[in-house]
Structures are given as structure tokens and as C-alpha cells.
């Protein structure tokens, strides 16, 4: 068995070593230079499609409602279990405060600056070259490799959701998502789940000069918001979040809307909120929110509705002892010389959508930054260029090893 493991690792590192550092950097820059703010991913999708096509990897466009199409390529036997690379092409908008050109991909003192360098065009570029290296090495007979560049992640995750609904993860053996929070020092092996709720409050209108005759939906909503802010959920003993603190349930009110310019007691108010749940624990978020509403004895009528479909994010956890996690830790250590930490994502992402439709192990890692340099969704987003080739090689090594081993 050990000899077999050595053989597989040698094969995996020969595939990984074929990846050229200069090409990884150049491709990352080309992706950053094509704007792809969410819902407007079309041009970048065409570019990635063109690369895959040129390499003979028969890409396909998969239409996504409200966004540019996903670009998908698969190699290997049609019905074989899949090893999937997933990354999103879209970025957030250009925030105020940029000093470098957000679409320049300028390299200064070892950092590449640009919108999406961290989140996550360098992840896409490195996965793309890992995928090509696997294809050039002949792939594997008993496994199908898939590369997915998806859209709409910064919105509702519509791109990955579309693939999940179409059965793209059905026979998957392992899923690797290229979101590299913390860079190659960290591997995300689970995430909190997120449920979104609409809450409508209906009070009773009256003249604004006689508030005692009406029921203010805004006043009731404000009491509800305060109560939700002080609601404390459960905390996990053994899972740490990407901020280093123990993973806990929590909720945030995202929006409150109500009232008018007329001199009237507000009869309507709308509250929008998210509730985070923990992997491995039964989600009792909705029940707890209903209990809060009941305990306040509000005079407004309150209607709480859970948003379903694309708005649901299932929590998940991939066992730290699973073959995929072990293989990833070894492959990354081979590249960087140090063993990454295992962490759990506080925020929801595309891997939660994938976890809804497959029991296959899922991990996320890739080029990224932590601490001061973690300028995700911020101006002056930048990534250390030196980690790009190691990331691409680690992706190739993980995929080839897991495909051949188990
Ligand atoms: Zn991202």
C-alpha cells in the first residue's frame, strides 16, 4: 500500500511540475484585466471558453438566469465519478479608494493589484492551468475531471446553483472550490449555513398627531431588531472559524424599510435578515426567531417567511480525517513547506450550494491573503504573486492523487 501511495504521489507531482510559473502569472493578469462584476461576466466567460477551446477541452456554456453563462469543461469517461474544480468568475463592484487601476493587474513589490485578484480570478487561472495539466497528462481512466467557471457568486450563487440543480455534482468523488481565504496557509473544510428571512409587520395607520390611536409597525420592528441583536446562539467546541474564534450561530438584520412622508402612524414595516447555522447541529433558527417574536407580544401582525431555493445555504463539514483533506494537506505542504490550518468559513459561499446536492467531500483553498493583506471586497485588493504557481501545482496534485488513490 505504501509503495502504491508513493507511486501515486510521484505521478501527481510530475503532473504538477509541468505547470509553468510565468504562464500562471500571465493568465491571472489577463483574467483580472477583463471586468466581470457580478451579472456582467459574459466577456470573461467568452475568454475562458476560448482558452479551453484552443486547448481542445470542448467547453460548454451553461445559461444562468440574470448572469453571464457558466463555462464548463469535462474530460474522462462520462459515467465515472467526478473530481470537480469550481471557481467563480464574478467580482464585487469597484469600491471607492483604489490607487492602482482595478483592471490593471499591475505587479508592484511582488503583489498583483486588481479587482478579483483575491476573489477569485487568480484561483480561476490556477485551477484552469491545473486542469489543463491533468488533461495533457492523459487524465485518469476511472475518473471524470470537471472544471467549472461559474457566475453570480457575489449575488445569490445562481451559477453554482444552476449546475447543482442540473445534476453536475451527482456522482462526484471530490469537489475543490478555489476560494482561498488565508491563502495556502489555510484549507476550508466546512462552512456555516445561512437562511434568509423576510419579515412583514402590519400595524394600524392613524393620524401622526395621535399615535395612541394607531399601531406603529416601525416601533414594533425596532423592538424586534433589538431583540434579534441580543439573541445568542450555540457555540461549537471543536470548530474554529476563519477569524480564529469558535464557530457560533448568529443572525444579522440586513435591511429595515417602512413608513412614508405623510403625517401618519406607519402601518407597514419590512425587515430582512440572515441567520447562520452550524455544521452538524440541527438548525433551529426559524423556531428561535418565532419564539423571539412571540415573546415580545407585539401589537403589529408579524409574518415571517424563510426564503427558499437559491437563497438557502446548507452548512457542511468535511471530516478532517477524510482522504481528500489528508491529500490536500500533503500536496500543499509539498509546495509551501508548511502544513496549512483547517478552518471553517463564517460566511456562506458556493460550496454550501454544492453540499445541498452531494455527500462527496468538499474543500476550499487557493491563492489568498490573511490579516492586513486580506482586502476582500475592498479597494487595493492584491495577491502575492509567489503563491500562484504553488497553488496551481497543489490543485493538480490533489486532483490527480484523489482520483487515483481511493
Ligand atoms: Zn469569492
mmCIF file of C-alpha atoms and ligand atoms in Angstrom:
data_model
loop_
_atom_site.group_PDB
_atom_site.id
_atom_site.type_symbol
_atom_site.label_atom_id
_atom_site.label_comp_id
_atom_site.label_asym_id
_atom_site.label_seq_id
_atom_site.Cartn_x
_atom_site.Cartn_y
_atom_site.Cartn_z
ATOM 1 C CA UNK A 1 0.000 0.000 0.000
ATOM 2 C CA UNK A 2 2.770 2.482 0.943
ATOM 3 C CA UNK A 3 4.576 1.761 -2.329
ATOM 4 C CA UNK A 4 1.321 2.470 -4.162
ATOM 5 C CA UNK A 5 0.892 5.763 -2.310
ATOM 6 C CA UNK A 6 4.459 6.781 -3.222
ATOM 7 C CA UNK A 7 3.839 5.870 -6.856
ATOM 8 C CA UNK A 8 0.634 7.939 -6.971
ATOM 9 C CA UNK A 9 2.342 10.914 -5.322
ATOM 10 C CA UNK A 10 5.212 10.745 -7.795
ATOM 11 C CA UNK A 11 2.739 10.688 -10.679
ATOM 12 C CA UNK A 12 0.802 13.606 -9.183
ATOM 13 C CA UNK A 13 3.906 15.714 -8.714
ATOM 14 C CA UNK A 14 5.040 15.116 -12.282
ATOM 15 C CA UNK A 15 1.677 16.490 -13.483
ATOM 16 C CA UNK A 16 2.004 19.413 -11.070
ATOM 17 C CA UNK A 17 5.582 20.204 -12.064
ATOM 18 C CA UNK A 18 4.566 20.626 -15.704
ATOM 19 C CA UNK A 19 2.803 23.887 -14.718
ATOM 20 C CA UNK A 20 4.825 26.916 -15.765
ATOM 21 C CA UNK A 21 5.070 29.785 -13.292
ATOM 22 C CA UNK A 22 5.210 32.579 -15.892
ATOM 23 C CA UNK A 23 2.121 31.260 -17.642
ATOM 24 C CA UNK A 24 0.179 31.158 -14.340
ATOM 25 C CA UNK A 25 1.035 34.795 -13.627
ATOM 26 C CA UNK A 26 0.256 35.924 -17.181
ATOM 27 C CA UNK A 27 -3.110 34.140 -17.279
ATOM 28 C CA UNK A 28 -4.065 35.580 -13.863
ATOM 29 C CA UNK A 29 -3.303 39.075 -15.176
ATOM 30 C CA UNK A 30 -5.356 38.516 -18.313
ATOM 31 C CA UNK A 31 -8.391 37.466 -16.239
ATOM 32 C CA UNK A 32 -8.065 40.496 -13.933
ATOM 33 C CA UNK A 33 -7.951 42.812 -16.965
ATOM 34 C CA UNK A 34 -11.387 41.655 -18.163
ATOM 35 C CA UNK A 35 -14.017 43.281 -15.894
ATOM 36 C CA UNK A 36 -16.603 40.772 -14.651
ATOM 37 C CA UNK A 37 -18.646 42.499 -11.966
ATOM 38 C CA UNK A 38 -21.499 40.174 -10.973
ATOM 39 C CA UNK A 39 -24.273 39.829 -13.597
ATOM 40 C CA UNK A 40 -21.758 41.047 -16.212
ATOM 41 C CA UNK A 41 -19.477 38.034 -16.568
ATOM 42 C CA UNK A 42 -20.140 37.494 -20.303
ATOM 43 C CA UNK A 43 -16.808 38.775 -21.649
ATOM 44 C CA UNK A 44 -14.705 36.860 -19.155
ATOM 45 C CA UNK A 45 -16.771 33.725 -19.835
ATOM 46 C CA UNK A 46 -16.081 34.060 -23.570
ATOM 47 C CA UNK A 47 -12.366 34.444 -22.883
ATOM 48 C CA UNK A 48 -12.190 31.327 -20.680
ATOM 49 C CA UNK A 49 -14.317 29.390 -23.169
ATOM 50 C CA UNK A 50 -11.857 30.449 -25.887
ATOM 51 C CA UNK A 51 -8.841 29.211 -23.899
ATOM 52 C CA UNK A 52 -10.431 25.824 -23.182
ATOM 53 C CA UNK A 53 -11.497 25.529 -26.803
ATOM 54 C CA UNK A 54 -7.995 26.331 -28.048
ATOM 55 C CA UNK A 55 -6.614 23.614 -25.770
ATOM 56 C CA UNK A 56 -9.084 21.087 -27.242
ATOM 57 C CA UNK A 57 -11.016 20.676 -23.965
ATOM 58 C CA UNK A 58 -14.518 21.102 -25.528
ATOM 59 C CA UNK A 59 -16.042 23.720 -23.205
ATOM 60 C CA UNK A 60 -19.762 24.365 -22.925
ATOM 61 C CA UNK A 61 -21.737 27.441 -21.929
ATOM 62 C CA UNK A 62 -24.464 26.797 -19.339
ATOM 63 C CA UNK A 63 -27.027 29.651 -19.250
ATOM 64 C CA UNK A 64 -27.635 31.230 -15.840
ATOM 65 C CA UNK A 65 -30.693 33.375 -15.173
ATOM 66 C CA UNK A 66 -29.761 37.045 -14.684
ATOM 67 C CA UNK A 67 -25.999 36.463 -15.122
ATOM 68 C CA UNK A 68 -23.472 35.572 -17.794
ATOM 69 C CA UNK A 69 -23.347 31.844 -18.615
ATOM 70 C CA UNK A 70 -21.173 29.383 -16.657
ATOM 71 C CA UNK A 71 -18.305 27.804 -18.595
ATOM 72 C CA UNK A 72 -17.879 24.080 -18.011
ATOM 73 C CA UNK A 73 -15.449 21.505 -19.379
ATOM 74 C CA UNK A 74 -15.216 17.809 -18.510
ATOM 75 C CA UNK A 75 -12.768 15.082 -19.518
ATOM 76 C CA UNK A 76 -12.824 11.327 -18.942
ATOM 77 C CA UNK A 77 -15.484 8.606 -19.011
ATOM 78 C CA UNK A 78 -18.994 10.090 -18.977
ATOM 79 C CA UNK A 79 -20.405 7.979 -16.142
ATOM 80 C CA UNK A 80 -17.293 7.868 -13.981
ATOM 81 C CA UNK A 81 -17.236 9.626 -10.588
ATOM 82 C CA UNK A 82 -16.163 13.247 -10.893
ATOM 83 C CA UNK A 83 -13.369 15.252 -9.356
ATOM 84 C CA UNK A 84 -14.605 18.818 -9.675
ATOM 85 C CA UNK A 85 -12.819 22.179 -9.748
ATOM 86 C CA UNK A 86 -15.229 25.056 -9.078
ATOM 87 C CA UNK A 87 -14.457 28.771 -9.115
ATOM 88 C CA UNK A 88 -16.462 31.937 -9.682
ATOM 89 C CA UNK A 89 -15.719 34.459 -12.425
ATOM 90 C CA UNK A 90 -17.660 37.390 -10.980
ATOM 91 C CA UNK A 91 -16.335 40.075 -8.667
ATOM 92 C CA UNK A 92 -17.963 42.721 -6.490
ATOM 93 C CA UNK A 93 -18.199 46.288 -7.809
ATOM 94 C CA UNK A 94 -15.295 48.788 -7.785
ATOM 95 C CA UNK A 95 -15.257 50.268 -4.272
ATOM 96 C CA UNK A 96 -14.018 53.804 -3.562
ATOM 97 C CA UNK A 97 -10.356 54.176 -2.592
ATOM 98 C CA UNK A 98 -8.423 52.393 -5.347
ATOM 99 C CA UNK A 99 -4.946 53.803 -6.046
ATOM 100 C CA UNK A 100 -3.935 51.155 -8.576
ATOM 101 C CA UNK A 101 -6.021 50.562 -11.704
ATOM 102 C CA UNK A 102 -8.576 47.943 -10.530
ATOM 103 C CA UNK A 103 -8.357 46.346 -14.004
ATOM 104 C CA UNK A 104 -4.607 46.861 -14.469
ATOM 105 C CA UNK A 105 -3.241 43.688 -12.799
ATOM 106 C CA UNK A 106 -0.096 45.712 -12.122
ATOM 107 C CA UNK A 107 2.643 43.883 -10.233
ATOM 108 C CA UNK A 108 4.363 46.032 -7.616
ATOM 109 C CA UNK A 109 6.776 44.668 -4.979
ATOM 110 C CA UNK A 110 5.609 41.100 -5.539
ATOM 111 C CA UNK A 111 1.892 41.889 -5.282
ATOM 112 C CA UNK A 112 -0.577 41.808 -8.180
ATOM 113 C CA UNK A 113 -3.180 44.560 -7.740
ATOM 114 C CA UNK A 114 -6.667 44.394 -9.161
ATOM 115 C CA UNK A 115 -10.328 43.729 -8.511
ATOM 116 C CA UNK A 116 -10.750 39.969 -8.181
ATOM 117 C CA UNK A 117 -7.064 39.143 -7.657
ATOM 118 C CA UNK A 118 -8.022 37.500 -4.330
ATOM 119 C CA UNK A 119 -11.667 36.863 -5.009
ATOM 120 C CA UNK A 120 -11.023 34.902 -7.159
ATOM 121 C CA UNK A 121 -9.527 35.313 -10.601
ATOM 122 C CA UNK A 122 -6.119 34.004 -9.558
ATOM 123 C CA UNK A 123 -7.990 30.976 -8.204
ATOM 124 C CA UNK A 124 -9.661 30.500 -11.610
ATOM 125 C CA UNK A 125 -6.405 30.959 -13.533
ATOM 126 C CA UNK A 126 -4.529 28.496 -11.313
ATOM 127 C CA UNK A 127 -7.339 25.901 -11.475
ATOM 128 C CA UNK A 128 -7.580 26.322 -15.225
ATOM 129 C CA UNK A 129 -3.886 25.529 -15.691
ATOM 130 C CA UNK A 130 -4.077 22.634 -13.226
ATOM 131 C CA UNK A 131 -6.991 21.246 -15.240
ATOM 132 C CA UNK A 132 -5.065 21.604 -18.493
ATOM 133 C CA UNK A 133 -2.020 19.872 -16.985
ATOM 134 C CA UNK A 134 -4.237 16.954 -15.915
ATOM 135 C CA UNK A 135 -5.763 16.750 -19.411
ATOM 136 C CA UNK A 136 -2.320 16.826 -21.037
ATOM 137 C CA UNK A 137 -1.141 14.013 -18.788
ATOM 138 C CA UNK A 138 -3.993 11.856 -20.099
ATOM 139 C CA UNK A 139 -6.384 12.225 -17.140
ATOM 140 C CA UNK A 140 -7.477 9.042 -15.386
ATOM 141 C CA UNK A 141 -9.384 6.059 -16.758
ATOM 142 C CA UNK A 142 -11.782 5.640 -13.863
ATOM 143 C CA UNK A 143 -12.466 9.317 -13.058
ATOM 144 C CA UNK A 144 -14.035 12.239 -14.867
ATOM 145 C CA UNK A 145 -12.409 15.628 -14.200
ATOM 146 C CA UNK A 146 -14.577 18.733 -14.355
ATOM 147 C CA UNK A 147 -13.674 22.418 -14.496
ATOM 148 C CA UNK A 148 -16.455 24.911 -13.717
ATOM 149 C CA UNK A 149 -16.135 28.682 -14.013
ATOM 150 C CA UNK A 150 -19.398 29.985 -12.590
ATOM 151 C CA UNK A 151 -21.242 33.312 -12.379
ATOM 152 C CA UNK A 152 -23.323 35.185 -9.827
ATOM 153 C CA UNK A 153 -21.441 34.012 -6.722
ATOM 154 C CA UNK A 154 -21.239 37.520 -5.288
ATOM 155 C CA UNK A 155 -25.011 37.741 -5.617
ATOM 156 C CA UNK A 156 -27.061 34.630 -4.761
ATOM 157 C CA UNK A 157 -24.733 31.933 -6.110
ATOM 158 C CA UNK A 158 -27.026 31.425 -9.097
ATOM 159 C CA UNK A 159 -24.268 29.949 -11.307
ATOM 160 C CA UNK A 160 -23.349 27.085 -8.994
ATOM 161 C CA UNK A 161 -26.992 26.616 -8.029
ATOM 162 C CA UNK A 162 -27.853 26.127 -11.721
ATOM 163 C CA UNK A 163 -25.186 23.427 -12.007
ATOM 164 C CA UNK A 164 -26.307 21.784 -8.745
ATOM 165 C CA UNK A 165 -29.897 21.604 -9.971
ATOM 166 C CA UNK A 166 -28.831 20.145 -13.310
ATOM 167 C CA UNK A 167 -27.060 17.211 -11.622
ATOM 168 C CA UNK A 168 -23.479 18.366 -12.235
ATOM 169 C CA UNK A 169 -22.360 17.077 -8.801
ATOM 170 C CA UNK A 170 -24.257 13.777 -8.915
ATOM 171 C CA UNK A 171 -21.568 11.188 -8.971
ATOM 172 C CA UNK A 172 -18.884 13.416 -7.522
ATOM 173 C CA UNK A 173 -15.963 11.885 -5.685
ATOM 174 C CA UNK A 174 -14.419 15.166 -4.512
ATOM 175 C CA UNK A 175 -15.093 18.868 -5.003
ATOM 176 C CA UNK A 176 -12.359 21.510 -4.798
ATOM 177 C CA UNK A 177 -13.509 25.132 -4.658
ATOM 178 C CA UNK A 178 -10.863 27.753 -5.356
ATOM 179 C CA UNK A 179 -11.831 30.314 -2.701
ATOM 180 C CA UNK A 180 -8.511 30.852 -0.969
ATOM 181 C CA UNK A 181 -9.219 32.827 2.199
ATOM 182 C CA UNK A 182 -5.909 32.896 4.038
ATOM 183 C CA UNK A 183 -4.010 31.628 1.010
ATOM 184 C CA UNK A 184 -2.155 28.329 1.117
ATOM 185 C CA UNK A 185 -1.813 28.575 4.908
ATOM 186 C CA UNK A 186 -5.443 27.513 5.304
ATOM 187 C CA UNK A 187 -7.859 24.919 3.947
ATOM 188 C CA UNK A 188 -11.578 25.464 4.477
ATOM 189 C CA UNK A 189 -13.274 22.148 5.277
ATOM 190 C CA UNK A 190 -16.740 23.394 6.163
ATOM 191 C CA UNK A 191 -18.955 26.415 6.398
ATOM 192 C CA UNK A 192 -21.804 27.745 8.422
ATOM 193 C CA UNK A 193 -25.163 27.570 6.703
ATOM 194 C CA UNK A 194 -27.247 30.663 6.018
ATOM 195 C CA UNK A 195 -31.010 31.099 5.932
ATOM 196 C CA UNK A 196 -32.568 34.363 4.797
ATOM 197 C CA UNK A 197 -35.897 35.600 6.124
ATOM 198 C CA UNK A 198 -38.445 38.220 5.051
ATOM 199 C CA UNK A 199 -40.452 39.660 7.929
ATOM 200 C CA UNK A 200 -43.513 41.818 7.270
ATOM 201 C CA UNK A 201 -45.052 43.774 10.126
ATOM 202 C CA UNK A 202 -48.575 45.186 9.793
ATOM 203 C CA UNK A 203 -49.658 47.794 12.315
ATOM 204 C CA UNK A 204 -52.577 50.217 12.064
ATOM 205 C CA UNK A 205 -52.479 53.675 10.489
ATOM 206 C CA UNK A 206 -53.709 56.744 12.377
ATOM 207 C CA UNK A 207 -53.039 60.488 12.217
ATOM 208 C CA UNK A 208 -49.436 61.198 13.196
ATOM 209 C CA UNK A 209 -50.625 63.670 15.826
ATOM 210 C CA UNK A 210 -52.479 60.907 17.674
ATOM 211 C CA UNK A 211 -50.092 57.934 17.813
ATOM 212 C CA UNK A 212 -52.142 56.296 20.577
ATOM 213 C CA UNK A 213 -54.890 55.627 18.037
ATOM 214 C CA UNK A 214 -52.640 53.603 15.743
ATOM 215 C CA UNK A 215 -50.127 50.764 15.924
ATOM 216 C CA UNK A 216 -46.698 51.719 14.619
ATOM 217 C CA UNK A 217 -45.177 48.887 12.583
ATOM 218 C CA UNK A 218 -41.831 50.733 12.751
ATOM 219 C CA UNK A 219 -41.796 50.859 16.554
ATOM 220 C CA UNK A 220 -42.612 47.155 16.715
ATOM 221 C CA UNK A 221 -39.936 46.382 14.108
ATOM 222 C CA UNK A 222 -37.343 48.298 16.109
ATOM 223 C CA UNK A 223 -38.163 46.268 19.234
ATOM 224 C CA UNK A 224 -37.857 43.119 17.150
ATOM 225 C CA UNK A 225 -34.478 44.191 15.717
ATOM 226 C CA UNK A 226 -33.072 44.889 19.219
ATOM 227 C CA UNK A 227 -34.300 41.527 20.463
ATOM 228 C CA UNK A 228 -32.738 39.751 17.473
ATOM 229 C CA UNK A 229 -29.445 41.561 18.094
ATOM 230 C CA UNK A 230 -29.273 40.169 21.614
ATOM 231 C CA UNK A 231 -30.275 36.605 20.676
ATOM 232 C CA UNK A 232 -27.320 34.296 21.410
ATOM 233 C CA UNK A 233 -26.935 31.006 19.574
ATOM 234 C CA UNK A 234 -24.898 27.895 20.311
ATOM 235 C CA UNK A 235 -21.090 27.750 20.007
ATOM 236 C CA UNK A 236 -19.116 24.790 18.715
ATOM 237 C CA UNK A 237 -16.415 23.213 20.861
ATOM 238 C CA UNK A 238 -14.177 21.860 18.147
ATOM 239 C CA UNK A 239 -14.704 24.034 15.055
ATOM 240 C CA UNK A 240 -12.863 27.338 14.604
ATOM 241 C CA UNK A 241 -13.932 29.967 12.120
ATOM 242 C CA UNK A 242 -11.705 31.688 9.593
ATOM 243 C CA UNK A 243 -11.262 34.515 12.158
ATOM 244 C CA UNK A 244 -9.815 32.085 14.731
ATOM 245 C CA UNK A 245 -12.793 32.194 17.121
ATOM 246 C CA UNK A 246 -15.058 29.217 17.918
ATOM 247 C CA UNK A 247 -17.823 28.825 15.349
ATOM 248 C CA UNK A 248 -21.196 30.091 16.628
ATOM 249 C CA UNK A 249 -24.733 30.539 15.431
ATOM 250 C CA UNK A 250 -25.617 34.188 14.841
ATOM 251 C CA UNK A 251 -28.004 36.469 12.997
ATOM 252 C CA UNK A 252 -27.866 39.871 11.365
ATOM 253 C CA UNK A 253 -30.664 42.212 10.342
ATOM 254 C CA UNK A 254 -29.692 43.394 6.864
ATOM 255 C CA UNK A 255 -32.459 45.792 5.980
ATOM 256 C CA UNK A 256 -35.408 47.606 7.501
ATOM 257 C CA UNK A 257 -37.883 49.564 5.469
ATOM 258 C CA UNK A 258 -41.112 51.309 6.403
ATOM 259 C CA UNK A 259 -43.113 54.486 6.844
ATOM 260 C CA UNK A 260 -43.866 57.325 4.461
ATOM 261 C CA UNK A 261 -43.603 61.124 4.213
ATOM 262 C CA UNK A 262 -47.234 61.643 5.214
ATOM 263 C CA UNK A 263 -48.151 62.508 8.776
ATOM 264 C CA UNK A 264 -49.346 59.009 9.614
ATOM 265 C CA UNK A 265 -48.560 56.291 12.121
ATOM 266 C CA UNK A 266 -46.623 53.795 9.936
ATOM 267 C CA UNK A 267 -48.800 50.789 9.174
ATOM 268 C CA UNK A 268 -46.133 48.685 7.420
ATOM 269 C CA UNK A 269 -42.544 47.739 8.032
ATOM 270 C CA UNK A 270 -40.323 45.181 6.357
ATOM 271 C CA UNK A 271 -37.283 43.504 7.914
ATOM 272 C CA UNK A 272 -34.768 41.362 6.032
ATOM 273 C CA UNK A 273 -32.365 39.155 7.945
ATOM 274 C CA UNK A 274 -29.913 36.286 7.763
ATOM 275 C CA UNK A 275 -29.415 33.559 10.322
ATOM 276 C CA UNK A 276 -26.255 31.418 10.398
ATOM 277 C CA UNK A 277 -26.316 27.771 11.431
ATOM 278 C CA UNK A 278 -23.572 25.317 12.400
ATOM 279 C CA UNK A 279 -22.479 22.162 10.587
ATOM 280 C CA UNK A 280 -23.623 19.013 12.374
ATOM 281 C CA UNK A 281 -26.273 20.689 14.562
ATOM 282 C CA UNK A 282 -29.977 20.678 13.861
ATOM 283 C CA UNK A 283 -30.886 24.149 12.602
ATOM 284 C CA UNK A 284 -33.430 25.676 14.964
ATOM 285 C CA UNK A 285 -33.030 29.239 13.688
ATOM 286 C CA UNK A 286 -36.560 29.685 12.397
ATOM 287 C CA UNK A 287 -38.047 28.384 15.644
ATOM 288 C CA UNK A 288 -35.859 30.701 17.724
ATOM 289 C CA UNK A 289 -36.852 33.747 15.668
ATOM 290 C CA UNK A 290 -40.526 32.819 16.037
ATOM 291 C CA UNK A 291 -40.008 32.488 19.798
ATOM 292 C CA UNK A 292 -38.470 35.975 19.915
ATOM 293 C CA UNK A 293 -41.426 37.412 18.007
ATOM 294 C CA UNK A 294 -43.918 35.682 20.317
ATOM 295 C CA UNK A 295 -42.100 36.751 23.497
ATOM 296 C CA UNK A 296 -42.291 40.431 22.546
ATOM 297 C CA UNK A 297 -46.106 40.438 22.409
ATOM 298 C CA UNK A 298 -46.063 42.981 19.575
ATOM 299 C CA UNK A 299 -49.353 44.584 18.586
ATOM 300 C CA UNK A 300 -48.472 44.520 14.872
ATOM 301 C CA UNK A 301 -49.223 41.372 12.924
ATOM 302 C CA UNK A 302 -45.922 39.693 12.097
ATOM 303 C CA UNK A 303 -45.402 37.428 9.102
ATOM 304 C CA UNK A 304 -42.060 35.567 8.979
ATOM 305 C CA UNK A 305 -41.098 33.782 5.752
ATOM 306 C CA UNK A 306 -38.000 31.679 5.071
ATOM 307 C CA UNK A 307 -36.569 32.325 1.607
ATOM 308 C CA UNK A 308 -36.058 29.045 -0.219
ATOM 309 C CA UNK A 309 -34.371 27.848 -3.439
ATOM 310 C CA UNK A 310 -31.246 29.780 -4.409
ATOM 311 C CA UNK A 311 -31.341 31.734 -1.109
ATOM 312 C CA UNK A 312 -30.686 28.669 1.055
ATOM 313 C CA UNK A 313 -27.117 27.749 2.050
ATOM 314 C CA UNK A 314 -26.702 24.392 3.763
ATOM 315 C CA UNK A 315 -23.958 24.115 6.428
ATOM 316 C CA UNK A 316 -21.416 21.394 5.757
ATOM 317 C CA UNK A 317 -18.342 19.796 7.234
ATOM 318 C CA UNK A 318 -15.801 17.570 5.522
ATOM 319 C CA UNK A 319 -14.159 15.234 8.014
ATOM 320 C CA UNK A 320 -10.594 16.323 8.867
ATOM 321 C CA UNK A 321 -9.707 12.625 8.619
ATOM 322 C CA UNK A 322 -11.092 12.178 5.090
ATOM 323 C CA UNK A 323 -8.775 11.176 2.263
ATOM 324 C CA UNK A 324 -9.407 14.469 0.440
ATOM 325 C CA UNK A 325 -8.323 16.593 3.411
ATOM 326 C CA UNK A 326 -5.212 14.479 4.033
ATOM 327 C CA UNK A 327 -4.237 14.575 0.364
ATOM 328 C CA UNK A 328 -4.728 18.355 0.252
ATOM 329 C CA UNK A 329 -2.613 18.949 3.374
ATOM 330 C CA UNK A 330 0.227 16.854 1.905
ATOM 331 C CA UNK A 331 0.018 18.432 -1.548
ATOM 332 C CA UNK A 332 0.064 21.981 -0.160
ATOM 333 C CA UNK A 333 2.925 21.163 2.218
ATOM 334 C CA UNK A 334 4.899 19.779 -0.735
ATOM 335 C CA UNK A 335 4.553 23.203 -2.380
ATOM 336 C CA UNK A 336 4.959 25.608 0.527
ATOM 337 C CA UNK A 337 6.923 23.618 3.091
ATOM 338 C CA UNK A 338 4.332 24.120 5.803
ATOM 339 C CA UNK A 339 1.149 22.377 6.782
ATOM 340 C CA UNK A 340 -1.984 24.515 6.388
ATOM 341 C CA UNK A 341 -4.519 25.060 9.173
ATOM 342 C CA UNK A 342 -8.008 23.598 8.846
ATOM 343 C CA UNK A 343 -10.725 26.226 9.197
ATOM 344 C CA UNK A 344 -14.484 26.692 8.796
ATOM 345 C CA UNK A 345 -15.969 29.544 6.784
ATOM 346 C CA UNK A 346 -18.100 32.031 8.705
ATOM 347 C CA UNK A 347 -19.835 33.267 5.589
ATOM 348 C CA UNK A 348 -21.797 31.261 3.046
ATOM 349 C CA UNK A 349 -20.366 30.594 -0.405
ATOM 350 C CA UNK A 350 -20.849 28.356 -3.423
ATOM 351 C CA UNK A 351 -19.669 25.241 -1.584
ATOM 352 C CA UNK A 352 -22.830 25.424 0.577
ATOM 353 C CA UNK A 353 -24.885 25.043 -2.616
ATOM 354 C CA UNK A 354 -22.815 22.047 -3.665
ATOM 355 C CA UNK A 355 -23.261 20.492 -0.210
ATOM 356 C CA UNK A 356 -27.036 20.544 -0.784
ATOM 357 C CA UNK A 357 -26.781 18.047 -3.616
ATOM 358 C CA UNK A 358 -23.825 15.798 -2.842
ATOM 359 C CA UNK A 359 -22.356 13.913 0.094
ATOM 360 C CA UNK A 360 -18.926 13.991 -1.563
ATOM 361 C CA UNK A 361 -16.160 15.693 0.422
ATOM 362 C CA UNK A 362 -15.721 19.393 -0.363
ATOM 363 C CA UNK A 363 -12.725 21.603 0.407
ATOM 364 C CA UNK A 364 -11.797 25.186 -0.467
ATOM 365 C CA UNK A 365 -8.310 26.543 -0.838
ATOM 366 C CA UNK A 366 -6.282 28.645 -3.213
ATOM 367 C CA UNK A 367 -4.344 31.852 -3.629
ATOM 368 C CA UNK A 368 -5.405 34.315 -0.920
ATOM 369 C CA UNK A 369 -4.271 36.532 1.917
ATOM 370 C CA UNK A 370 -4.866 36.926 5.648
ATOM 371 C CA UNK A 371 -4.523 39.724 8.185
ATOM 372 C CA UNK A 372 -3.848 43.225 6.832
ATOM 373 C CA UNK A 373 -3.478 41.935 3.295
ATOM 374 C CA UNK A 374 -6.906 40.265 3.229
ATOM 375 C CA UNK A 375 -8.530 43.049 1.243
ATOM 376 C CA UNK A 376 -11.533 41.014 0.100
ATOM 377 C CA UNK A 377 -14.347 43.239 -1.213
ATOM 378 C CA UNK A 378 -12.114 46.267 -0.528
ATOM 379 C CA UNK A 379 -10.071 48.731 -2.592
ATOM 380 C CA UNK A 380 -6.426 47.838 -3.351
ATOM 381 C CA UNK A 381 -7.229 44.129 -3.455
ATOM 382 C CA UNK A 382 -3.940 42.350 -4.186
ATOM 383 C CA UNK A 383 -2.343 38.929 -4.046
ATOM 384 C CA UNK A 384 1.252 37.750 -3.526
ATOM 385 C CA UNK A 385 2.379 36.554 -6.948
ATOM 386 C CA UNK A 386 4.767 33.979 -5.456
ATOM 387 C CA UNK A 387 1.869 31.770 -4.332
ATOM 388 C CA UNK A 388 0.221 31.420 -7.750
ATOM 389 C CA UNK A 389 2.335 28.612 -9.219
ATOM 390 C CA UNK A 390 2.339 26.658 -5.912
ATOM 391 C CA UNK A 391 -1.465 26.941 -5.816
ATOM 392 C CA UNK A 392 -1.838 25.669 -9.384
ATOM 393 C CA UNK A 393 0.533 22.772 -8.676
ATOM 394 C CA UNK A 394 -1.270 21.897 -5.442
ATOM 395 C CA UNK A 395 -4.629 21.804 -7.277
ATOM 396 C CA UNK A 396 -3.215 19.426 -9.891
ATOM 397 C CA UNK A 397 -1.572 17.216 -7.286
ATOM 398 C CA UNK A 398 -4.717 16.990 -5.113
ATOM 399 C CA UNK A 399 -6.977 16.155 -8.053
ATOM 400 C CA UNK A 400 -4.673 13.537 -9.552
ATOM 401 C CA UNK A 401 -3.937 11.902 -6.173
ATOM 402 C CA UNK A 402 -7.543 11.699 -5.048
ATOM 403 C CA UNK A 403 -8.605 10.426 -8.486
ATOM 404 C CA UNK A 404 -6.049 7.625 -8.437
ATOM 405 C CA UNK A 405 -5.990 6.669 -4.768
ATOM 406 C CA UNK A 406 -9.429 5.996 -3.371
HETATM 407 ZN ZN1 LIG B 1 -15.244 34.625 -3.829
#
